[in-house]
Amino acid sequence: MTATKPTAGIAARRGASSTQSDQTILVADDSRTVLRLLDRTLRDAGYNVALTEDGRQAVEVATETKPDLIILDINMPVLDGYGVCHELLADETWDRSTPVIFLTSADAPHLETLGSQLGAFLSKPTEPDLLLETVQTLLRRTV
C-alpha cells in the first residue's frame, strides 16, 4: 500500500478545536461503498462528516461548511479531484492550509508529490487505522 507521510509544512489554521467532535471532514468519492465505509470509520472516531458523490458537490459543500480536512477521490464524475483542488485554491476566501488526503486506486508518482504538498496520498483500499492515523496527524498540525 502506497502512502505519503502527512506534510510537515501545513501552516497553522484558524482556531480549530482540538476535540474531534468539533472537527468536520468532507469526503468526496463517487463510490457509495467507499463513502459508507469512510463515513462509519470517521464518525466512529468522533468526527463530523459531510459526504459528496462528485467533485462539483465537493466544491459547493467545502465552500459552505469550511471543513477542517478533505478526503478526495481523484477520479470522480462532473469534476475530478484535481479540479476540486484547483477551484478551492483559486477561491480567495478558501483557507489554503486545509489539508487534503487524496484517496485513489490510481498509482502515479505525481500523486505522492501532490499529496505531500497538500496533505497526504493514500491508495485504495486503505486500512481504517492508516486513514485515521493520517487524519489525526494532519489535523494536529493545523491546530
XYZ file of C-alpha atoms in Angstrom:
143
model
C 0.000 0.000 0.000
C 1.414 3.353 -1.018
C 1.057 6.314 1.266
C 2.808 9.600 1.649
C 3.571 10.825 5.092
C 1.480 13.844 6.048
C 3.312 17.002 5.124
C 5.028 18.935 7.871
C 4.670 22.228 6.032
C 0.986 22.919 6.622
C 0.550 26.333 8.210
C -1.465 26.893 11.364
C -5.166 27.333 10.570
C -7.972 29.366 12.028
C -8.547 28.452 15.670
C -9.597 24.848 15.102
C -10.790 22.978 18.151
C -8.679 20.170 19.463
C -11.684 17.885 20.016
C -12.669 15.577 17.193
C -16.394 16.210 17.675
C -15.806 19.824 16.651
C -13.892 18.868 13.511
C -15.582 18.326 10.171
C -14.199 16.160 7.411
C -15.520 16.383 3.871
C -15.360 13.128 1.921
C -15.834 13.154 -1.861
C -15.994 9.829 -3.694
C -18.269 8.502 -6.429
C -18.401 5.038 -4.829
C -21.232 4.717 -2.321
C -19.446 1.746 -0.783
C -16.345 3.838 -0.116
C -18.493 6.696 1.217
C -20.272 4.383 3.661
C -17.003 2.867 4.864
C -15.288 6.227 5.360
C -18.382 7.742 6.962
C -18.604 4.922 9.503
C -14.855 4.947 10.219
C -14.687 8.721 10.728
C -17.941 9.028 12.711
C -16.923 6.140 14.981
C -13.711 8.084 15.659
C -15.786 11.124 16.673
C -15.584 13.357 13.600
C -18.414 15.222 11.909
C -18.597 14.035 8.296
C -20.002 15.617 5.136
C -20.351 13.291 2.135
C -20.453 14.150 -1.566
C -20.566 11.934 -4.653
C -18.881 14.183 -7.200
C -16.382 16.995 -7.429
C -18.898 19.768 -8.090
C -20.797 18.872 -4.902
C -17.476 18.737 -3.042
C -16.616 22.319 -4.033
C -20.081 23.555 -3.041
C -20.059 21.791 0.326
C -16.466 22.803 1.051
C -17.128 26.487 0.431
C -20.276 26.350 2.569
C -19.001 24.282 5.504
C -15.258 25.127 5.536
C -14.222 21.605 6.635
C -11.128 21.026 8.732
C -9.897 18.361 6.287
C -10.942 16.978 2.888
C -10.652 13.410 1.637
C -10.834 13.361 -2.175
C -11.081 10.625 -4.740
C -9.170 11.644 -7.865
C -11.473 10.063 -10.472
C -14.992 11.420 -9.977
C -17.723 12.485 -12.365
C -18.597 16.110 -13.107
C -15.341 17.440 -11.620
C -12.350 15.304 -10.657
C -10.231 15.674 -7.525
C -7.694 17.847 -9.333
C -10.488 20.197 -10.398
C -11.801 20.378 -6.847
C -8.374 21.433 -5.571
C -7.929 23.905 -8.405
C -11.282 25.588 -7.747
C -10.811 25.738 -3.980
C -7.276 27.113 -4.234
C -8.467 29.737 -6.726
C -11.144 30.936 -4.269
C -9.753 33.892 -2.307
C -11.904 33.022 0.712
C -10.639 29.440 0.904
C -8.206 28.557 3.701
C -5.318 27.138 1.674
C -3.892 25.384 4.711
C -6.860 22.983 4.816
C -5.249 19.555 4.430
C -6.350 17.235 1.633
C -5.987 13.471 1.606
C -6.086 12.022 -1.890
C -7.611 8.554 -1.718
C -7.460 6.760 -5.053
C -6.748 3.461 -6.745
C -4.610 5.284 -9.319
C -0.880 4.941 -8.855
C 1.421 7.594 -10.241
C 4.474 9.413 -8.841
C 2.816 12.817 -9.210
C 0.066 11.762 -6.781
C 2.575 11.261 -3.998
C 4.066 14.687 -4.744
C 0.656 16.335 -4.839
C -0.351 14.551 -1.639
C 2.802 15.646 0.148
C 2.175 19.262 -0.890
C -1.482 19.406 0.166
C -1.675 16.774 2.889
C -1.300 13.088 2.034
C -1.944 10.401 -0.569
C -3.383 7.005 0.341
C -4.016 4.132 -2.036
C -7.381 2.401 -2.205
C -8.237 0.273 -0.488
C -6.756 1.748 2.641
C -6.858 0.362 6.120
C -9.100 2.311 8.517
C -6.271 2.577 11.056
C -3.941 4.149 8.475
C -6.664 6.560 7.388
C -7.390 7.637 10.970
C -3.701 7.988 11.788
C -3.229 10.204 8.729
C -6.314 12.290 9.548
C -5.204 12.771 13.155
C -1.668 13.707 12.150
C -2.847 16.287 9.625
C -5.428 17.794 11.963
C -2.915 18.077 14.810
C -0.672 20.084 12.522
C -3.426 22.533 11.634
C -4.425 23.475 15.177
